[in-house]
Structure formats: C-alpha cells, structure tokens
Amino acid sequence: MKKILLSVTCCFTVLSSIVGQDSLLNKNPYSIEFEIHQGKGAGRIGLAGKINYPWLNKGAFKVQSGILISSYASSNHISKKDYSVSSFTSDNHLQLHTGIEQSLFKKKRIYLFTELYAGGYNVFRKGNLKNSVLSIDREYKNNEFLLDYGSRLGIGYRIKDKWGIQLSLTNSWRQINNGIGVIPSLLLGEADNKMSIGLGINYQF
Amino acid sequence: MKKTTLLISILSLILISSCTKDLLKKATIKTHSISSKYTGKEYEIKVLLPKNYGNGINYPTVYLIDGYYHFNDVGNEKIRLVKKNKMQDVILVSIEYLNLSLSSLANLSAIERYRTEDLTYPEDSENESAEKGGGALLFYDFMKHELIPLIDQSYSTNVNNRTLLGHSLGGYFALFQAFNSPSQQLFDYVVSVSPTLFWAETELMKMTESIHDNSHSVPVNLFLSMGSLEAVEMNAYYDEFVTRLTNHPIQNLNVTSNKFKKDHFANAKFSFSDALKTIY
C-alpha cells in the first residue's frame, strides 16, 4: 500500500511539473518560503526553505508545485546514578510538493494551503553511553536514508501584496499504521515518521 | 477547470487508497475477562482463533503483551501471512486491560501506569515519571496461574508450542520472565522487540551476567530486535546486550538478533511480523 501511495504521489508530482510548462507561467509569480520548525522525531529544531512554481492561477485559487529543503537537529544528555548518555541527532529533507492554495474573504489576505509531497531524507545519530557498574563505554553512530511521502497543511496572512506570514504542519505518512488512516500517523511523530510545525514568511515575486 | 478536476480526483484517490481492509472484522475473536488475584487488576483477553478452528488440531498459541497497542496490527498481519501461506495458523491471545481502550487520553494515562507496574521489575526509583513499576513477578504469576491455564482449558492448544511477543516494556518483561525462572519456562519462543534494557539501572543485564556466571540453562528460542532509528540509549544498550550474550553465551539459549531501519513503534509491527514468519 505504501509503495502504491508513494508511486501515485511521485507520478502526480512529475505530471504536474510537466503540465506546468505552459504560457500561464508568465502571468504567475514564483514564491519562496522560509520557516523555522519545531519537529517531533529525530531533530527537534529545524529550518526549511521552499520555492514554489505556480502552474494554475484562478485569482483566489492557485495550484502550484515546489521544492522544499529542510534540516533539523537536536542534542540530548541523560544522567542517571549508574549511567549517562550523550547524543546528537539530525535529519535533512528534500521534498517535491504539489498542492493548492486558496485565499479567503473579500480582501484575500488570509490563505490556506494543502500539499502532498514525495522525497527523501537522511537521519543521522551519534552518541555515547557510559555505565560505571557494567563497565560500558560504547559509541553509537548511525546514518540512514529514507524515502518519504506525506502532507503539508497551512494557513497564512498576506501583510502586503508580496509578503505573508504563515504557519504550517508537515506530516510524513511513511508509517500510516496499516492504512487505518492519517490520524494515527499524525500522532506518531518518530524519526521514521517525521512531523513538524513551522512558522515563517512567504514572498511572492 | 479540467486540471482542477484532475487534481481533486487524484487527491481523493490517494486518500481513499490509504484505507486498507481490516481483516479482523471477519475473523473469530473470543473475549474473556480475568480479575487477577495476583496483580489486583482486571484484564480483557482477546483470542483470535484460526480460520478453520475446531477441526481437532491443537494450535500453537501466541501471547501478545500490550494488546491495546498491537492487536490490530499483529492480528491483521497474522491473517494476511496465513492467507499467503507464509506461516501456519496459530491462536493469538491479546492481553489488554478491561474497559481501557485507546479512546481517550485518560485511558492512555491509566494504561501506561498499569503496564509500567505489570511489566517491570524491580522498582525503578530513578525513573523520572510517576510510574516506578516493579510488579512483573505478580504479572508473571498472573500469566502462569490464571491466563495460560484458562487458554489451555478453553481452546485446542499445543502446550508445547507457546510464543510470547513483547515490545518496549513488554520486550523487557519478555526477557525478564525468561531469565528470572530459567528452569521453568512458560514459553518456547520469546520475542523481545525494542526492549527497555536500561530499566532500573540495567537490572536485566546484571541478571544475564549472573545467569552466565552461575552456568544456569535457559532453554528458550529468543528473538531480539531493535530499530536502528531508535534513540541512542536504546541502541547502545541493545548492542551491548547482544555483544554480551554472544561473548558470554547462556546454556540452551538460542539467540536471533536483528536490526531494522525503523523507529520505536514501527519496529514493533515489522519485528512481530518477521518473528511470526520465522517461528511458524
């Protein structure tokens, strides 16, 4: 099921990029986004940048594709009576997004967006465990690459014509809990099922 | 407009396709409630019977700790694997707490409190959370004197082929019960997934050292697994544990160890499936 979902999302992303090569592009401005993220699973604090490529613009309604790059990191230290653990974790993502954006109300300042993405990321962990009673002094290092797909939802407010501030939720669907639904995957938020909330800016050229 | 329609259709297709069939809906599941005189808790026991149950065959039994978290996944996976002839059919026994489903945060909190009490020994005075645990000896008695006899009396079971599946604290309990009573094994196969080996200042690792030093025999087939994406603490202790079991082998303990590219929860589903395929 996951392979089917991944394949459909990939095909959709590629298809939309091809369909996007039309004259409408000239009338539709690119936009870029920059966000600071608080993540669950692997690194906790992150930065994300995204460039959007609009291929359909019906005024308040827009369909666009984009490339997102993000990087998260965190460190941890646990100290107990007999043992201590120090660790560092980071994860770095590259995602292709496609979705819709809808501006609301008369002034069209508030906008909602929803996107699906496909991509991949690496999770890097490094740490040290020391246990005085069992005479353990062990290093642990691990680096994994994971294919990924998921969703991104958000709401924004356009301060001026070009500038907007926005809040987003990016959620991996890798572990979709036997296909029961999206909500269980929202609750997991682990390194192989990353979830993060982002706050940032949007600039439209 | 055509493009918009196409887009909406594809989005809908993706969402609909994310819902797979729940094979448990058509399966035969019996339930029992047990009020344990050992732990003082009330348990709900779900028994997923084989498809052709009642044909005179004595089936192996698989006991699943923390059924509230894992029964849907393991039950569905068991049916799927049997359908594909990737494992022989078994009776799956899911251990849950009575009237505590995962429907609310209050229930979740109660479940976490109960399972920490039941699945750990000794008490962890250093544990930062309110749950200090320490009741695994009583939970072991519940399984030995109340649960297993009930299942063996109620169903056609093969008493010489029992498996225990445990994840996280359940994985800790699975190991603990095997090492705590080396000569009186309840289970032939013990599957310990992502065990919390650091519980109570790594008491379990000290136990295994002691068993090795005293040349005790632990006649069990032990399946260990850890997710390589889990926390450094989990992985470092797991690596150390496996290294020690390899370097200081315990008599008659047959160890299989795996690492999968999963995090804590995903590793449970994947490892249980892998173990069921290997054992059966």
XYZ file of C-alpha atoms in Angstrom:
485
model
C 0.000 0.000 0.000
C 2.829 2.373 0.891
C 4.537 1.679 -2.422
C 1.302 2.447 -4.278
C 0.840 5.702 -2.375
C 4.445 6.680 -2.964
C 4.217 5.841 -6.659
C 0.976 7.795 -7.114
C 2.394 10.814 -5.294
C 5.614 10.678 -7.353
C 3.724 10.325 -10.632
C 1.448 13.163 -9.656
C 4.378 15.397 -8.811
C 6.175 14.642 -12.089
C 2.946 15.036 -14.085
C 2.162 18.352 -12.517
C 5.667 19.625 -13.255
C 5.245 18.678 -16.934
C 1.765 20.154 -17.185
C 3.161 23.291 -15.605
C 5.210 24.115 -18.720
C 2.603 26.395 -20.299
C 2.119 30.044 -21.018
C 0.252 30.641 -17.787
C 3.624 30.603 -16.053
C 4.459 34.041 -17.380
C 1.435 35.500 -15.624
C 2.005 33.681 -12.334
C 4.725 34.782 -9.993
C 7.053 32.386 -8.249
C 7.080 32.476 -4.482
C 9.563 31.459 -1.815
C 9.004 30.424 1.770
C 11.270 30.323 4.773
C 10.215 28.725 8.043
C 11.565 27.833 11.470
C 10.345 24.398 12.571
C 9.674 22.545 15.779
C 9.752 18.845 14.934
C 8.851 15.537 16.527
C 11.065 12.557 15.754
C 14.839 12.828 15.110
C 15.969 16.500 15.227
C 13.660 18.864 17.056
C 14.606 22.319 15.789
C 14.807 22.952 12.075
C 14.929 25.385 9.211
C 13.069 24.979 5.926
C 13.225 26.782 2.592
C 10.876 26.266 -0.331
C 10.459 27.651 -3.818
C 7.043 27.405 -5.473
C 6.252 27.113 -9.138
C 2.634 28.074 -9.861
C 1.032 26.495 -12.896
C -2.595 27.446 -12.416
C -3.910 30.725 -11.052
C -7.624 31.467 -10.830
C -7.377 34.556 -8.693
C -8.026 33.324 -5.194
C -7.279 29.740 -6.158
C -3.821 28.542 -7.088
C -2.261 25.192 -7.948
C 1.468 25.018 -7.511
C 4.460 22.720 -7.203
C 7.617 23.355 -5.237
C 10.886 22.059 -3.885
C 11.448 22.093 -0.145
C 14.751 21.636 1.649
C 14.838 21.388 5.422
C 17.267 20.441 8.133
C 16.651 19.611 11.797
C 18.986 18.956 14.723
C 18.906 18.305 18.449
C 21.131 17.031 21.211
C 20.371 15.256 24.438
C 22.116 14.309 27.661
C 20.732 11.827 30.214
C 22.489 11.296 33.504
C 21.400 8.572 35.937
C 23.082 7.074 39.001
C 24.920 4.340 37.076
C 24.938 5.613 33.524
C 24.948 8.628 31.233
C 24.069 9.060 27.565
C 25.006 11.957 25.290
C 23.569 12.092 21.809
C 23.216 14.250 18.719
C 20.569 13.758 16.030
C 19.926 15.478 12.733
C 17.703 14.861 9.725
C 17.858 16.549 6.329
C 14.994 16.503 3.853
C 14.489 17.084 0.128
C 10.849 17.060 -0.967
C 8.824 17.774 -4.103
C 5.470 19.319 -3.204
C 2.288 19.809 -5.175
C -0.898 21.325 -3.836
C -3.465 24.047 -3.802
C -3.689 27.457 -2.208
C -6.988 29.230 -1.566
C -7.279 32.868 -0.497
C -10.281 33.715 1.640
C -12.691 36.610 2.120
C -13.012 39.819 0.190
C -9.515 41.155 0.794
C -7.956 37.771 0.120
C -5.316 38.347 2.757
C -5.853 35.057 4.579
C -4.832 31.997 2.614
C -4.972 28.255 3.249
C -2.766 25.740 1.528
C -2.635 21.972 1.360
C 0.034 19.932 -0.363
C 1.200 16.377 -0.889
C 4.883 15.645 -1.133
C 7.299 12.921 -2.122
C 11.004 12.885 -1.363
C 13.580 11.509 0.974
C 15.715 12.281 3.971
C 18.614 11.068 5.998
C 18.620 10.561 9.764
C 21.990 10.817 11.469
C 22.517 9.795 15.097
C 25.686 9.843 17.110
C 26.148 9.280 20.811
C 27.989 7.775 23.692
C 26.795 5.502 26.512
C 28.744 5.132 29.747
C 27.794 2.740 32.528
C 30.102 2.575 35.511
C 28.617 -0.601 37.062
C 28.696 -2.697 33.873
C 31.936 -1.059 32.638
C 30.343 0.081 29.394
C 31.799 2.855 27.280
C 30.102 2.460 23.918
C 29.845 4.767 20.914
C 26.792 4.577 18.683
C 26.689 6.102 15.213
C 24.044 5.565 12.580
C 23.107 7.168 9.290
C 20.021 6.044 7.357
C 18.349 7.242 4.182
C 14.567 7.014 3.984
C 12.166 7.570 1.128
C 9.259 9.662 2.284
C 5.840 10.937 1.353
C 3.262 12.932 3.244
C 1.241 16.093 3.550
C 1.649 19.743 4.422
C -1.179 21.947 5.604
C -1.009 25.607 6.467
C -2.588 28.977 6.971
C -1.105 32.356 6.164
C -1.804 36.067 6.242
C -0.636 38.360 3.473
C 0.668 41.524 5.166
C 1.363 43.330 1.901
C 0.981 42.302 -1.714
C 4.253 40.392 -1.715
C 4.886 39.440 1.913
C 2.987 36.931 4.033
C 3.424 35.189 7.356
C 2.341 31.596 7.719
C 2.003 28.569 9.963
C 2.328 25.049 8.574
C 2.147 21.412 9.649
C 4.266 18.914 7.708
C 3.459 15.276 8.388
C 5.105 12.170 6.961
C 2.824 9.296 6.012
C 5.574 6.671 5.970
C 4.107 4.804 8.935
C 0.461 5.040 8.164
C -0.467 2.320 10.667
C -1.645 -0.397 8.333
C -3.571 2.084 6.237
C -6.058 2.821 9.009
C -5.703 6.490 8.299
C -3.773 9.690 8.501
C -4.552 10.499 12.129
C -2.508 7.634 13.660
C 0.483 8.765 11.655
C -0.065 12.292 12.946
C 0.229 11.008 16.492
C 3.416 9.007 15.989
C 5.936 11.688 15.137
C 9.012 9.451 15.175
C 12.270 9.580 13.215
C 10.753 7.391 10.502
C 7.500 9.317 10.593
C 8.590 12.921 10.945
C 6.151 15.649 11.892
C 6.842 19.338 12.381
C 5.176 22.686 12.846
C 6.688 25.627 11.007
C 6.361 29.375 11.390
C 7.729 31.619 8.690
C 7.420 34.032 5.820
C 6.252 33.837 2.235
C 7.484 36.177 -0.502
C 5.805 36.395 -3.881
C 7.900 37.736 -6.785
C -11.267 23.528 -14.849
C -10.193 20.151 -16.264
C -6.882 20.442 -14.474
C -8.616 21.278 -11.201
C -10.943 18.286 -11.559
C -7.969 16.048 -12.323
C -6.138 17.341 -9.277
C -9.078 16.805 -6.937
C -9.645 13.306 -8.354
C -6.033 12.318 -7.772
C -6.036 13.724 -4.233
C -9.237 11.808 -3.448
C -7.790 8.619 -4.937
C -4.727 8.883 -2.734
C -6.786 9.432 0.418
C -9.168 6.572 -0.373
C -6.333 4.204 -1.220
C -4.737 4.877 2.161
C -7.541 2.911 3.809
C -6.887 -0.835 3.688
C -9.205 -3.659 4.642
C -9.432 -4.602 8.313
C -9.168 -8.399 8.169
C -10.138 -8.706 11.825
C -13.749 -7.751 11.038
C -14.414 -11.164 9.500
C -12.287 -13.143 11.959
C -13.486 -15.064 15.025
C -12.429 -13.242 18.159
C -13.472 -14.518 21.593
C -13.121 -12.371 24.683
C -12.592 -13.273 28.325
C -12.231 -11.100 31.385
C -9.966 -12.089 34.247
C -9.843 -10.413 37.631
C -6.358 -11.337 38.765
C -5.793 -12.205 42.396
C -2.073 -11.675 41.827
C -1.929 -8.214 40.279
C -5.308 -6.978 41.549
C -6.166 -5.783 38.022
C -8.922 -6.710 35.593
C -7.769 -7.913 32.194
C -9.586 -8.308 28.924
C -8.236 -11.211 26.904
C -8.975 -11.281 23.176
C -8.463 -14.614 21.459
C -8.127 -14.567 17.682
C -8.903 -18.078 16.512
C -7.532 -19.778 13.392
C -9.743 -19.695 10.306
C -10.543 -23.421 10.388
C -10.576 -23.745 14.160
C -12.489 -26.737 15.527
C -11.072 -29.399 13.245
C -9.330 -31.320 16.021
C -5.933 -29.673 15.554
C -4.089 -28.391 18.628
C -2.772 -24.991 17.609
C 0.324 -23.163 18.851
C -0.523 -20.123 20.980
C 0.992 -16.684 20.650
C 0.592 -14.369 23.642
C 0.746 -10.673 22.861
C 1.592 -8.202 25.623
C 0.207 -4.647 25.258
C -2.635 -5.820 23.034
C -4.307 -2.382 23.147
C -1.386 -1.075 21.056
C -0.565 -4.054 18.870
C -3.571 -6.361 18.452
C -4.903 -4.688 15.286
C -1.522 -4.797 13.584
C -0.476 -8.268 14.726
C -3.953 -9.756 14.210
C -4.243 -8.398 10.683
C -0.695 -9.429 9.896
C -1.270 -12.971 11.203
C -4.354 -13.391 8.981
C -2.502 -11.941 5.980
C 0.541 -14.207 6.466
C -1.619 -17.323 6.923
C -3.581 -16.431 3.763
C -0.326 -16.152 1.823
C 0.962 -19.440 3.295
C 3.847 -17.614 4.919
C 3.070 -19.028 8.368
C 0.983 -21.795 9.889
C -2.149 -20.706 11.729
C -1.969 -20.042 15.452
C -4.207 -18.884 18.294
C -3.365 -15.261 19.065
C -4.021 -14.170 22.664
C -4.047 -10.433 23.233
C -3.605 -9.172 26.808
C -5.391 -5.887 27.491
C -6.900 -4.044 30.449
C -10.652 -4.300 30.934
C -12.596 -1.171 29.892
C -9.418 0.662 28.895
C -9.380 1.147 25.150
C -7.242 3.811 23.495
C -10.252 6.089 23.124
C -9.153 8.877 25.447
C -6.045 10.446 26.906
C -7.245 9.492 30.396
C -7.336 5.835 29.344
C -3.900 6.137 27.773
C -2.529 7.503 31.011
C -4.112 4.639 33.005
C -2.807 2.059 30.516
C 0.722 3.453 30.789
C 0.536 3.355 34.588
C -0.772 -0.225 34.664
C 1.658 -1.582 32.090
C 4.635 0.022 33.824
C 3.551 -1.699 37.044
C 2.972 -5.059 35.361
C 5.900 -5.300 33.008
C 8.861 -4.193 35.100
C 10.963 -5.445 37.970
C 12.442 -4.179 40.215
C 11.010 -0.761 41.043
C 12.934 1.999 39.285
C 13.434 4.689 41.885
C 15.385 6.787 39.365
C 12.531 6.877 36.861
C 11.571 10.492 36.220
C 7.915 9.718 35.598
C 5.433 8.946 38.350
C 5.425 5.259 37.400
C 8.100 3.400 39.328
C 6.898 -0.066 38.285
C 8.113 -3.243 39.913
C 5.170 -5.673 39.577
C 6.485 -8.074 36.933
C 6.712 -11.020 39.358
C 2.975 -10.682 40.026
C 2.208 -10.335 36.316
C 4.280 -13.465 35.704
C 2.131 -15.294 38.293
C -0.997 -13.991 36.558
C 0.200 -15.449 33.275
C 1.367 -18.723 34.752
C -1.533 -19.492 37.076
C -4.501 -17.660 35.564
C -4.104 -16.764 31.884
C -2.292 -19.743 30.365
C -4.445 -22.347 32.194
C -7.599 -20.523 31.052
C -6.480 -20.535 27.422
C -5.318 -24.149 27.515
C -8.613 -25.262 29.091
C -10.813 -23.226 26.753
C -9.134 -23.911 23.407
C -7.380 -26.650 21.482
C -3.822 -25.576 22.151
C -0.459 -27.197 21.657
C 1.006 -26.805 25.164
C 4.486 -27.481 23.827
C 4.454 -24.540 21.450
C 3.917 -21.175 23.067
C 5.312 -17.825 21.979
C 5.430 -14.533 23.846
C 5.506 -11.234 21.945
C 6.567 -8.102 23.807
C 7.534 -4.614 22.703
C 9.317 -1.873 24.672
C 8.413 -2.520 28.342
C 6.689 -5.652 27.040
C 10.027 -6.590 25.468
C 11.667 -6.040 28.831
C 9.091 -8.313 30.504
C 9.552 -10.977 27.831
C 13.258 -11.121 28.664
C 12.755 -10.777 32.394
C 10.359 -13.712 32.682
C 12.739 -15.911 30.671
C 15.783 -15.056 32.770
C 14.043 -14.875 36.149
C 12.849 -18.508 36.131
C 15.457 -20.233 33.939
C 14.314 -23.772 34.699
C 10.547 -23.091 34.456
C 9.995 -21.623 31.024
C 6.382 -20.790 30.148
C 7.247 -20.091 26.523
C 9.243 -21.933 23.890
C 9.767 -18.780 21.830
C 10.276 -15.321 23.268
C 10.155 -12.282 21.001
C 11.559 -9.160 22.607
C 11.263 -6.086 20.400
C 12.956 -2.788 21.315
C 13.343 -3.796 24.984
C 13.921 -1.006 27.515
C 17.133 -2.549 28.771
C 18.055 0.495 30.836
C 15.133 -0.038 33.226
C 16.147 0.127 36.907
C 19.799 0.819 36.199
C 20.051 -2.072 33.707
C 18.935 -4.751 36.178
C 18.224 -7.170 33.341
C 21.778 -7.032 32.035
C 23.061 -7.750 35.516
C 20.681 -10.748 35.666
C 22.033 -12.203 32.429
C 25.622 -11.830 33.662
C 24.650 -13.674 36.825
C 22.951 -16.482 34.850
C 26.070 -16.892 32.723
C 28.379 -16.842 35.754
C 26.270 -19.477 37.548
C 26.002 -21.647 34.398
C 22.197 -21.761 34.500
C 20.348 -23.132 31.496
C 17.669 -21.029 29.751
C 16.014 -23.356 27.216
C 14.345 -20.725 25.036
C 14.479 -19.523 21.451
C 14.964 -15.803 21.854
C 14.242 -13.344 19.044
C 15.641 -9.880 19.689
C 15.192 -6.821 17.544
C 15.853 -3.113 17.664
C 15.093 -0.232 15.314
C 18.255 1.446 14.129
C 16.366 4.762 14.121
C 15.516 4.494 17.807
C 17.254 6.592 20.435
C 20.989 6.252 21.030
C 20.302 4.950 24.543
C 18.104 2.125 23.211
C 20.565 1.128 20.500
C 23.724 1.368 22.587
C 22.295 -0.830 25.356
C 20.892 -3.258 22.797
C 24.263 -3.572 21.044
C 25.965 -4.115 24.389
C 23.359 -6.716 25.426
C 23.722 -8.688 22.185
C 27.525 -8.496 22.403
C 27.434 -9.845 25.967
C 25.038 -12.665 25.040
C 27.407 -13.563 22.199
C 30.603 -13.326 24.229
C 29.121 -14.900 27.379
C 26.629 -17.416 25.952
C 23.932 -18.850 28.201
C 23.322 -22.587 28.050
C 20.471 -23.662 25.753
C 19.540 -20.071 24.939
C 19.226 -19.773 21.180
C 19.505 -16.096 20.265
C 18.479 -14.463 16.973
C 19.156 -10.748 16.749
C 18.009 -8.271 14.107
C 18.141 -4.572 13.481
C 15.600 -2.947 11.210
C 15.521 0.529 9.695
C 12.594 1.544 11.916
C 11.806 3.743 14.864
C 10.267 2.579 18.140
C 6.631 1.993 17.139
C 7.170 0.937 13.537
C 9.710 -1.617 14.710
C 7.024 -3.432 16.730
C 4.791 -4.221 13.770
C 7.676 -5.106 11.480
C 9.541 -7.260 14.009
C 6.460 -9.161 15.213
C 5.656 -9.995 11.604
C 9.243 -11.075 10.935
C 9.309 -13.261 14.077
C 5.956 -14.933 13.288
C 7.166 -15.788 9.793
C 10.413 -17.209 11.177
C 8.864 -19.213 14.025
C 5.799 -20.526 12.199
